[in-house]
Coordinates of C-alpha atoms in Angstrom, one line a residue:
M12 CA 98.1 -13.7 16.3
A13 CA 95.8 -14.8 13.6
A14 CA 95.2 -18.0 15.5
V15 CA 94.7 -16.1 18.8
Y16 CA 91.8 -13.8 17.4
A17 CA 90.1 -16.4 15.2
A18 CA 88.0 -17.8 18.0
P19 CA 86.6 -14.4 19.3
R20 CA 85.7 -13.4 15.7
G21 CA 83.7 -16.6 15.2
A22 CA 81.9 -16.1 18.5
H23 CA 81.0 -12.5 17.5
R24 CA 79.4 -13.8 14.3
K25 CA 77.3 -16.2 16.4
R26 CA 76.3 -13.5 18.8
V27 CA 75.2 -11.3 15.8
R28 CA 73.2 -14.1 14.3
S29 CA 71.5 -14.8 17.6
R30 CA 70.7 -11.1 18.1
R31 CA 69.2 -11.0 14.6
K32 CA 67.0 -14.0 15.4
R33 CA 65.8 -12.3 18.5
I34 CA 65.0 -9.1 16.6
A35 CA 63.3 -11.1 13.9
L36 CA 61.1 -12.7 16.6
L37 CA 60.4 -9.4 18.3
V38 CA 59.4 -7.5 15.1
P39 CA 56.0 -9.3 14.6
A40 CA 55.2 -9.0 18.3
L41 CA 56.0 -5.3 18.2
S42 CA 54.0 -4.9 15.0
I43 CA 51.0 -6.5 16.7
L44 CA 51.4 -4.3 19.8
L45 CA 51.8 -1.2 17.7
A46 CA 48.8 -2.1 15.5
A47 CA 46.7 -2.8 18.6
G48 CA 47.8 0.5 20.1
M49 CA 47.1 2.3 16.8
T50 CA 43.6 0.6 16.5
A51 CA 42.8 1.7 20.1
A52 CA 43.9 5.2 19.3
V53 CA 41.8 5.2 16.1
M54 CA 38.8 3.8 18.1
R55 CA 39.3 6.6 20.7
I56 CA 39.5 9.2 17.9
S57 CA 36.4 7.9 16.2
A58 CA 34.5 7.2 19.4
G59 CA 35.2 10.6 20.8
P60 CA 32.9 12.8 18.7
E61 CA 30.0 10.3 18.8
Q62 CA 30.4 9.9 22.6
A63 CA 30.3 13.6 23.0
A64 CA 27.2 13.8 20.8
R65 CA 25.5 11.1 22.8
G66 CA 26.2 13.0 26.0
E67 CA 24.8 16.2 24.5
I68 CA 21.6 14.3 23.3
E69 CA 21.1 12.9 26.8
A70 CA 21.6 16.4 28.3
Q71 CA 19.3 18.1 25.8
L72 CA 16.6 15.6 26.2
G73 CA 16.8 16.0 30.0
S74 CA 16.3 19.7 29.7
G75 CA 12.9 19.1 28.0
G76 CA 11.4 20.5 24.8
Y77 CA 10.9 17.1 23.2
S78 CA 8.1 14.6 23.5
A79 CA 8.3 11.8 26.0
S80 CA 8.1 9.2 23.3
L81 CA 11.0 10.7 21.4
A82 CA 13.1 10.8 24.5
E83 CA 12.2 7.1 25.2
F84 CA 13.2 6.2 21.6
Y85 CA 16.6 7.7 22.1
A86 CA 17.0 6.1 25.6
Q87 CA 16.3 2.7 24.1
R88 CA 19.2 3.2 21.7
D89 CA 21.5 4.6 24.5
D90 CA 21.2 8.1 23.0
R91 CA 23.0 7.2 19.9
P92 CA 22.4 9.8 17.1
L93 CA 20.1 8.8 14.3
W94 CA 21.1 11.1 11.5
L95 CA 24.9 11.6 12.1
T96 CA 27.5 10.0 9.9
V97 CA 31.2 9.6 10.4
S98 CA 33.5 11.1 7.7
G99 CA 37.3 11.2 7.3
T100 CA 40.1 8.7 6.9
P101 CA 41.6 7.1 10.1
P102 CA 43.9 7.5 11.8
F103 CA 44.4 11.1 10.8
W104 CA 41.0 12.6 11.4
R105 CA 37.4 11.7 11.9
R106 CA 34.4 13.9 12.3
L107 CA 30.6 13.7 12.7
A108 CA 28.2 15.4 10.3
L109 CA 24.5 15.4 9.5
G110 CA 23.9 13.0 6.6
P111 CA 21.9 14.0 3.4
D112 CA 18.7 12.3 4.8
A113 CA 18.4 14.9 7.5
A114 CA 18.3 17.7 4.9
R115 CA 15.6 15.7 3.0
V116 CA 13.5 15.3 6.1
I117 CA 13.7 19.0 6.9
R118 CA 12.7 20.1 3.4
L119 CA 9.8 17.6 3.5
A120 CA 8.6 19.0 6.9
A121 CA 8.9 22.6 5.7
H122 CA 7.1 22.0 2.4
N123 CA 4.2 20.5 4.4
G124 CA 4.0 23.2 7.0
I125 CA 5.2 21.1 10.0
G126 CA 5.8 23.1 13.1
G127 CA 9.5 23.4 14.1
A128 CA 10.7 22.8 10.5
A129 CA 12.3 26.3 10.3
A130 CA 14.1 25.8 13.6
A131 CA 15.3 22.4 12.4
A132 CA 16.7 24.1 9.3
R133 CA 18.6 26.6 11.4
A134 CA 19.9 23.8 13.6
L135 CA 21.1 22.0 10.5
D136 CA 23.1 25.0 9.4
Q137 CA 24.7 25.4 12.9
A138 CA 25.6 21.7 13.0
R139 CA 28.0 22.2 10.1
S140 CA 30.5 23.7 12.6
G141 CA 30.9 20.1 14.0
D142 CA 30.2 21.3 17.6
P143 CA 28.8 18.3 19.5
A144 CA 26.0 20.4 21.1
A145 CA 24.9 21.7 17.7
L146 CA 25.1 18.2 16.2
A147 CA 23.0 16.7 18.9
R148 CA 20.4 19.5 18.6
S149 CA 20.1 19.0 14.9
D150 CA 19.8 15.2 15.3
L151 CA 16.9 15.6 17.7
M152 CA 15.1 18.3 15.7
T153 CA 15.4 16.2 12.5
S154 CA 13.8 13.3 14.3
A155 CA 11.0 15.5 15.6
A156 CA 10.5 16.9 12.1
L157 CA 10.2 13.4 10.6
A158 CA 7.8 12.3 13.3
G159 CA 5.7 15.4 12.9
Y160 CA 5.5 15.0 9.1
V161 CA 4.5 11.3 9.2
R162 CA 1.9 11.8 11.9
S163 CA 0.4 14.7 9.8
L164 CA -0.4 12.1 7.2
T165 CA -3.1 10.6 9.5
P166 CA -6.4 11.9 8.4
S167 CA -8.3 14.2 10.7
G168 CA -11.7 13.2 11.9
P169 CA -13.1 9.7 12.1
E170 CA -10.7 6.9 11.0
P171 CA -11.7 5.9 7.5
L172 CA -9.9 2.6 7.5
A173 CA -10.3 -0.4 9.8
F174 CA -6.8 -1.6 10.8
I175 CA -7.1 -5.3 11.6
D176 CA -3.4 -6.0 12.2
P177 CA -1.3 -4.2 14.9
E178 CA 1.7 -4.5 12.6
L179 CA 0.1 -2.1 10.1
A180 CA -1.5 0.3 12.6
R181 CA -0.8 4.0 12.3
P182 CA 2.0 5.3 14.5
T183 CA 0.5 7.0 17.5
D184 CA 3.4 9.0 18.7
D185 CA 6.9 10.3 17.7
G186 CA 8.6 7.1 19.1
D187 CA 6.4 4.9 16.9
V188 CA 7.4 6.8 13.8
L189 CA 11.1 6.6 14.6
R190 CA 11.0 2.9 15.4
Q191 CA 9.2 2.3 12.1
A192 CA 11.9 4.3 10.4
T193 CA 14.8 2.4 12.0
S194 CA 13.2 -1.0 11.4
A195 CA 13.0 -0.3 7.6
A196 CA 15.5 -1.9 5.3
S197 CA 17.1 1.6 4.7
L198 CA 16.6 4.9 6.5
T199 CA 17.1 6.6 3.1
R200 CA 14.4 4.5 1.4
Y201 CA 12.0 5.2 4.3
V202 CA 12.5 8.9 4.0
E203 CA 11.9 8.7 0.2
A204 CA 8.8 6.5 0.7
V205 CA 7.1 8.8 3.2
G206 CA 8.0 11.7 1.0
E207 CA 5.8 10.1 -1.7
V208 CA 3.1 9.6 1.0
N209 CA 2.4 6.2 -0.7
P210 CA 2.5 4.9 -4.3
V211 CA -1.3 5.3 -4.8
Y212 CA -1.2 9.0 -3.7
R213 CA 2.0 9.6 -5.7
D214 CA 0.5 8.3 -8.9
L215 CA -2.9 10.0 -8.4
A216 CA -1.1 13.4 -7.7
A217 CA 0.8 12.9 -11.0
G218 CA -2.5 12.2 -12.7
L219 CA -4.0 15.4 -11.4
D220 CA -1.1 17.3 -12.8
Q221 CA -1.6 15.6 -16.1
Y222 CA -5.3 16.3 -16.1
R223 CA -4.7 20.0 -15.5
R224 CA -2.2 20.1 -18.4
T225 CA -4.5 18.3 -20.7
W226 CA -8.1 19.3 -19.9
S227 CA -8.1 22.3 -17.6
K228 CA -6.7 24.7 -20.1
L229 CA -9.3 24.2 -22.7
P230 CA -12.0 26.9 -23.3
Q231 CA -14.9 26.6 -20.8
I232 CA -17.9 27.0 -23.1
R233 CA -21.4 25.6 -22.3
I234 CA -22.9 23.0 -24.7
A235 CA -26.6 23.4 -25.2
D236 CA -28.9 20.4 -24.7
G237 CA -30.2 18.7 -27.9
P238 CA -30.5 15.5 -29.8
R239 CA -27.8 12.9 -29.9
L240 CA -25.0 13.7 -32.5
Q241 CA -22.7 11.3 -34.3
T242 CA -20.2 11.4 -37.2
G243 CA -21.8 12.8 -40.3
D244 CA -24.5 14.8 -38.5
R245 CA -24.9 18.6 -39.0
D246 CA -25.8 20.8 -36.0
A247 CA -25.2 24.3 -34.8
R248 CA -23.7 22.9 -31.6
T249 CA -20.9 21.3 -33.5
A250 CA -18.9 24.6 -33.8
V251 CA -19.3 25.2 -30.1
L252 CA -18.2 21.7 -29.3
R253 CA -15.0 22.2 -31.4
K254 CA -14.1 25.2 -29.4
R255 CA -14.8 23.4 -26.2
L256 CA -12.4 20.6 -27.1
G257 CA -9.8 22.7 -28.8
V258 CA -10.3 21.2 -32.2
A259 CA -9.6 23.4 -35.3
E260 CA -12.7 24.4 -37.4
P261 CA -12.7 22.9 -40.9
A262 CA -12.9 25.4 -43.7
A263 CA -15.6 23.5 -45.7
D264 CA -18.5 22.9 -43.3
P265 CA -18.2 24.1 -39.6
A266 CA -21.5 22.5 -38.7
L267 CA -20.3 19.0 -39.8
F268 CA -19.7 16.5 -37.0
D269 CA -16.6 14.9 -38.6
A270 CA -14.2 12.1 -37.7
T271 CA -11.6 14.5 -36.2
L272 CA -14.2 15.9 -33.8
A273 CA -15.4 12.4 -33.0
Q274 CA -11.9 11.3 -32.1
A275 CA -11.4 14.3 -29.8
L276 CA -14.7 13.5 -28.1
R277 CA -13.7 9.9 -27.6
R278 CA -10.5 11.0 -25.8
F279 CA -12.6 13.3 -23.5
Q280 CA -15.1 10.5 -22.8
A281 CA -12.3 8.0 -22.0
A282 CA -10.6 10.4 -19.7
H283 CA -13.8 11.2 -17.8
G284 CA -15.2 7.7 -17.2
L285 CA -17.7 7.9 -20.0
A286 CA -18.5 5.3 -22.7
D287 CA -16.1 6.4 -25.5
T288 CA -18.6 6.3 -28.3
G289 CA -17.5 9.5 -30.0
E290 CA -21.1 10.7 -29.9
I291 CA -22.7 13.5 -28.1
D292 CA -25.2 12.3 -25.5
S293 CA -26.7 13.5 -22.3
P294 CA -23.9 12.2 -19.9
T295 CA -21.2 13.7 -22.2
V296 CA -22.9 17.1 -22.3
A297 CA -23.2 17.0 -18.5
A298 CA -19.5 16.2 -18.1
L299 CA -18.5 18.9 -20.6
N300 CA -20.6 21.5 -18.8
A301 CA -19.5 20.4 -15.3
G302 CA -16.1 21.9 -16.2
P303 CA -12.6 20.8 -15.2
A304 CA -12.8 22.4 -11.7
R305 CA -15.5 19.9 -10.7
F306 CA -13.3 17.0 -11.8
E307 CA -10.2 18.5 -10.1
Q308 CA -12.2 18.7 -6.9
L309 CA -13.1 15.0 -7.3
I310 CA -9.5 14.1 -7.8
E311 CA -8.5 16.1 -4.8
A312 CA -11.1 14.5 -2.6
N313 CA -9.8 11.1 -3.7
L314 CA -6.2 12.3 -2.9
K315 CA -7.4 12.6 0.7
R316 CA -8.6 9.1 0.6
A317 CA -5.3 7.9 -0.9
R318 CA -3.4 9.8 1.7
A319 CA -5.3 7.9 4.4
L320 CA -3.4 4.7 3.3
P321 CA -0.3 4.1 5.3
P322 CA 2.8 5.9 3.9
V323 CA 4.9 2.7 3.6
L324 CA 3.0 0.0 1.8
A325 CA 5.6 -2.7 1.7
R326 CA 7.5 -4.0 -1.4
R327 CA 4.6 -6.3 -2.4
F328 CA 1.0 -5.6 -1.6
I329 CA -2.6 -6.0 -2.8
L330 CA -4.9 -3.1 -3.4
V331 CA -8.7 -3.4 -3.9
N332 CA -10.5 -0.4 -5.2
V333 CA -14.1 -1.0 -4.3
A334 CA -15.4 1.9 -6.4
A335 CA -13.6 0.5 -9.4
R336 CA -14.5 -3.1 -8.6
E337 CA -10.9 -4.0 -9.3
L338 CA -7.9 -5.6 -7.6
W339 CA -4.3 -4.6 -8.3
V340 CA -1.1 -6.3 -7.1
Y341 CA 1.9 -4.0 -6.6
E342 CA 5.6 -4.7 -6.6
D343 CA 8.3 -2.2 -5.7
G344 CA 5.7 0.6 -5.7
R345 CA 4.3 -0.1 -9.2
P346 CA 1.1 -1.9 -10.2
K347 CA 1.9 -5.2 -12.0
H348 CA -1.4 -7.0 -12.6
A349 CA -5.1 -6.2 -12.3
M350 CA -8.4 -8.2 -12.3
R351 CA -12.1 -7.5 -11.8
V352 CA -13.8 -8.3 -8.6
V353 CA -17.3 -8.6 -7.3
V354 CA -17.9 -6.5 -4.2
G355 CA -20.7 -5.9 -1.7
T356 CA -24.1 -4.5 -2.5
R357 CA -25.1 -1.0 -1.5
E358 CA -27.0 -2.5 1.4
E359 CA -24.0 -4.7 2.5
P360 CA -21.0 -2.7 1.3
T361 CA -17.4 -3.9 1.3
P362 CA -15.6 -2.0 4.1
E363 CA -12.4 0.0 3.7
M364 CA -9.8 -1.8 5.7
V365 CA -6.1 -2.7 6.1
G366 CA -4.8 -6.2 7.0
L367 CA -2.3 -8.9 6.4
L368 CA -3.1 -11.7 4.0
R369 CA -1.6 -14.6 5.9
Y370 CA -2.8 -17.9 4.3
L371 CA -4.9 -19.5 1.6
V372 CA -7.4 -22.3 2.0
F373 CA -7.8 -24.7 -0.9
N374 CA -11.0 -26.7 -1.5
P375 CA -12.8 -24.6 1.2
Y376 CA -16.1 -25.2 2.8
W377 CA -18.5 -22.2 2.6
N378 CA -19.9 -21.4 6.0
I379 CA -23.1 -19.7 5.0
P380 CA -23.9 -16.5 7.0
V381 CA -26.8 -17.0 9.4
D382 CA -28.9 -14.3 7.7
I383 CA -28.7 -16.1 4.4
V384 CA -29.6 -19.4 6.2
R385 CA -32.7 -17.6 7.6
T386 CA -33.7 -15.7 4.4
S387 CA -32.7 -18.2 1.7
I388 CA -31.8 -21.7 2.9
A389 CA -34.6 -22.3 5.4
P390 CA -37.4 -21.1 3.0
R391 CA -36.0 -23.5 0.3
V392 CA -36.0 -26.4 2.8
L393 CA -39.6 -25.6 3.8
K394 CA -40.6 -25.5 0.2
E395 CA -38.7 -28.4 -1.3
G396 CA -38.0 -30.6 1.8
P397 CA -34.7 -31.7 3.3
G398 CA -33.6 -33.2 0.0
Y399 CA -32.8 -29.7 -1.2
L400 CA -29.8 -29.7 1.2
Q401 CA -28.4 -32.9 -0.4
R402 CA -28.8 -31.5 -3.9
A403 CA -27.1 -28.3 -3.0
H404 CA -24.3 -30.1 -1.2
L405 CA -25.2 -28.5 2.1
E406 CA -24.8 -29.9 5.6
V407 CA -26.2 -28.8 9.0
L408 CA -23.8 -28.6 11.9
S409 CA -24.2 -28.6 15.7
G410 CA -22.3 -25.4 16.2
W411 CA -19.3 -23.1 15.3
D412 CA -16.6 -25.0 17.1
K413 CA -13.7 -26.6 15.3
A414 CA -15.1 -30.2 15.5
P415 CA -18.9 -29.9 15.1
S416 CA -21.1 -32.9 14.6
T417 CA -23.5 -33.3 11.6
L418 CA -27.2 -32.9 12.4
N419 CA -30.1 -34.7 10.8
P420 CA -31.9 -32.0 8.9
T421 CA -35.3 -33.6 9.5
Q422 CA -34.8 -32.9 13.2
V423 CA -34.4 -29.1 12.6
D424 CA -37.2 -26.6 13.2
W425 CA -36.8 -24.9 9.8
A426 CA -39.9 -22.7 10.4
G427 CA -38.1 -21.4 13.6
V428 CA -34.9 -20.8 11.6
S429 CA -36.8 -18.9 8.9
Q430 CA -38.5 -16.7 11.6
G431 CA -35.1 -16.0 13.2
W432 CA -36.0 -17.8 16.4
Q433 CA -33.1 -20.2 16.0
E434 CA -29.6 -19.7 14.5
L435 CA -28.2 -22.6 12.6
R436 CA -24.8 -23.3 11.1
V437 CA -25.0 -24.6 7.5
R438 CA -22.0 -25.1 5.3
Q439 CA -21.5 -26.1 1.7
R440 CA -19.1 -28.9 1.0
P441 CA -16.2 -28.3 -1.4
G442 CA -16.9 -29.0 -5.1
G443 CA -17.6 -27.4 -8.4
D444 CA -20.6 -25.5 -7.3
N445 CA -19.1 -24.3 -4.0
M446 CA -19.6 -20.5 -3.7
M447 CA -16.0 -20.2 -2.5
G448 CA -14.7 -21.8 -5.7
Q449 CA -11.3 -23.6 -5.3
V450 CA -9.5 -21.2 -2.9
K451 CA -10.1 -18.4 -0.5
F452 CA -7.5 -15.8 0.7
M453 CA -7.5 -15.1 4.4
A454 CA -6.6 -11.9 6.2
P455 CA -8.2 -12.8 9.6
N456 CA -10.5 -10.1 10.9
K457 CA -13.6 -9.6 13.0
L458 CA -15.5 -8.2 10.0
G459 CA -15.6 -11.6 8.3
I460 CA -14.2 -10.1 5.1
Y461 CA -12.0 -12.1 2.7
L462 CA -11.2 -12.7 -1.0
H463 CA -12.3 -15.9 -2.8
D464 CA -12.7 -17.7 -6.0
T465 CA -16.2 -18.3 -7.5
P466 CA -17.8 -20.7 -9.9
N467 CA -20.0 -17.9 -11.3
K468 CA -17.6 -16.3 -13.9
A469 CA -20.5 -14.7 -15.7
A470 CA -20.8 -12.2 -12.9
F471 CA -17.7 -10.4 -14.1
Q472 CA -19.5 -9.4 -17.3
D473 CA -21.8 -7.3 -15.1
P474 CA -20.4 -3.7 -15.3
Q475 CA -21.7 -3.0 -11.8
R476 CA -20.5 -6.2 -10.0
L477 CA -22.3 -5.2 -6.7
L478 CA -23.5 -8.7 -5.8
S479 CA -21.8 -10.0 -2.6
A480 CA -22.5 -9.6 1.1
G481 CA -19.2 -7.8 1.6
C482 CA -16.5 -10.3 0.6
M483 CA -14.7 -10.0 -2.7
R484 CA -15.0 -12.6 -5.5
L485 CA -12.0 -12.7 -7.8
E486 CA -12.0 -12.9 -11.6
S487 CA -8.8 -14.9 -11.6
A488 CA -8.1 -16.5 -8.2
Q489 CA -5.5 -18.8 -9.8
A490 CA -3.4 -15.8 -11.0
L491 CA -3.4 -14.3 -7.5
T492 CA -2.5 -17.7 -6.0
Q493 CA 0.4 -18.0 -8.4
W494 CA 1.6 -14.4 -7.5
L495 CA 1.5 -15.2 -3.8
L496 CA 2.9 -18.7 -3.8
G497 CA 5.0 -18.7 -7.0
A498 CA 2.9 -21.6 -8.4
A499 CA -0.7 -22.7 -8.3
P500 CA -1.0 -26.2 -6.8
D501 CA -3.2 -28.9 -8.2
V502 CA -6.2 -28.6 -5.9
R503 CA -7.7 -31.9 -7.3
A504 CA -5.0 -33.8 -5.4
M505 CA -5.8 -32.0 -2.1
G506 CA -8.4 -32.7 0.6
P507 CA -11.0 -30.3 1.9
D508 CA -10.1 -27.1 3.7
Q509 CA -6.3 -27.3 3.2
A510 CA -4.5 -24.3 4.5
A511 CA -1.3 -22.9 2.9
F512 CA 0.5 -20.2 5.0
L513 CA 2.6 -17.6 3.4
D514 CA 6.2 -17.3 4.4
Q515 CA 5.8 -13.6 4.6
P516 CA 2.3 -12.1 5.0
V517 CA 1.2 -9.7 2.3
P518 CA -0.5 -6.4 3.2
L519 CA -4.0 -6.0 1.8
Y520 CA -5.5 -2.6 1.4
I521 CA -9.2 -2.1 0.6
T522 CA -10.1 1.4 -0.3
Y523 CA -12.7 3.4 -2.2
L524 CA -11.4 5.7 -5.0
T525 CA -13.8 7.2 -7.5
A526 CA -10.8 8.9 -9.1
A527 CA -7.8 6.5 -9.2
P528 CA -4.4 6.5 -10.9
S529 CA -4.3 4.7 -14.3
P530 CA -1.8 4.2 -17.1
G531 CA -3.5 7.1 -18.9
G532 CA -3.4 9.4 -15.9
V533 CA -6.7 9.3 -13.9
A534 CA -9.7 6.9 -14.3
F535 CA -13.1 8.0 -12.9
F536 CA -15.5 5.5 -11.5
R537 CA -19.1 5.6 -10.6
D538 CA -19.8 6.5 -7.0
V539 CA -21.6 3.2 -6.3
Y540 CA -21.8 3.7 -2.5
G541 CA -22.8 7.4 -2.6
K542 CA -19.7 8.7 -0.8
D543 CA -19.2 11.6 -3.2
A544 CA -22.6 13.1 -2.4
A545 CA -21.1 16.6 -1.8
M546 CA -19.5 16.7 -5.3
P547 CA -21.6 14.7 -7.8
V548 CA -20.8 14.7 -11.5
P549 CA -23.9 13.1 -13.0
G550 CA -23.4 10.2 -15.4
I551 CA -19.6 9.8 -15.1
G552 CA -17.7 6.7 -14.1
R553 CA -17.7 3.1 -15.1

């Protein structure tokens, strides 16, 4: 019997082994199928709430109540929500909710009095239920609130800035704002940035708060006119000045103008744009008697100017404050370096504008403006002869095209040029005395405004620095070159008019702030162009 059943038992083992092999082969396949099914189920679970919200967004936009540009923005993204986030752990549950950025936007809109902010706040509360219709309503209202707030930053009345690049132009409708927001590196960072308005506004607003804490709480006592006072003098006004500056009166001699009072006066002078001599003079008395309210008004007026700058100023940008005759480079919202600049005269002021600095030109020619050719060059030629042009490294060209021919200066009607009967192109060749210096910085614009080097470094010792025809001469063109390019090339090895384009154009903002943020809070500058005529404070400003 044992021999009879031995063969079937061996065959059974073979069948078992074969079945196990088939099962072993089936398990991975089944796992793949199950995983695929589970993934599909998870995708259906996660896609369900968003798809429902998208349907609600489409329906609510179709019923009206929102701007056409906002509806177009959502249509371009297939009605996908902008502010909703997915929470939960798949495959067990997934749900949509309004992210924290939505609450920030609504608070920002409410704080600034934007219409619809209260309704958006109620919609946000209702959206916590998770109902797709409520979520869609809150998403749309949040977008409308953000667009309303950002557009409110545009100054009323005439545009104070010339925008020379479409990329930097102000958003004109709700869709423009939302496209700007979604093109930012981070929606969260965009909301934070517009909440600050811009770094210049943010820092000046902080400076106003500091000014109020430091100077506005002091006693407002009028200082009488009188002779100049300095340390060691005795005068009846000294006791009044102590009270005005919050300095304790000495027990020995209240009329003595001592070192403690002089130090307090220096702090006041430095904070108010005066020469910090520590002495009482007419400008200091005028500033003391103007009172803090006048200075607060001046700061507030300049806050409006700072608010006119675009709310998102890029990670790296250049700011020129014409009133200060200074240039600042900013990185990550903070000023890094500064230099003095020469700006336009009162008759030919440097304009306020916004553009993109795109390239540098090394060893540039100077194309002399035709009015300077008429008023300066032609009279010199008439007086000194054509040899003047050679001595000044000037050449006369046939026109303004890219490949002009050189003209013989003896064949030019210089009397006609000086009378304005004939326009003539004259340029100065590159070299040590070229008015452009070694490099110019180009943000192409129809106003003909750019920044450039200069061989005349003595001009930066002039406290006014109102000497140009509108362009800006830089105290340290090499430093700006290095900041832009990472290194300053050896221009001696380069030919004339060599352009170097930036990999990423850098925004250039030219503004006019007679009260500007500074490391000490607020710095006041002289109103060189007379734009503060409605609120003058005589004698203040550098």
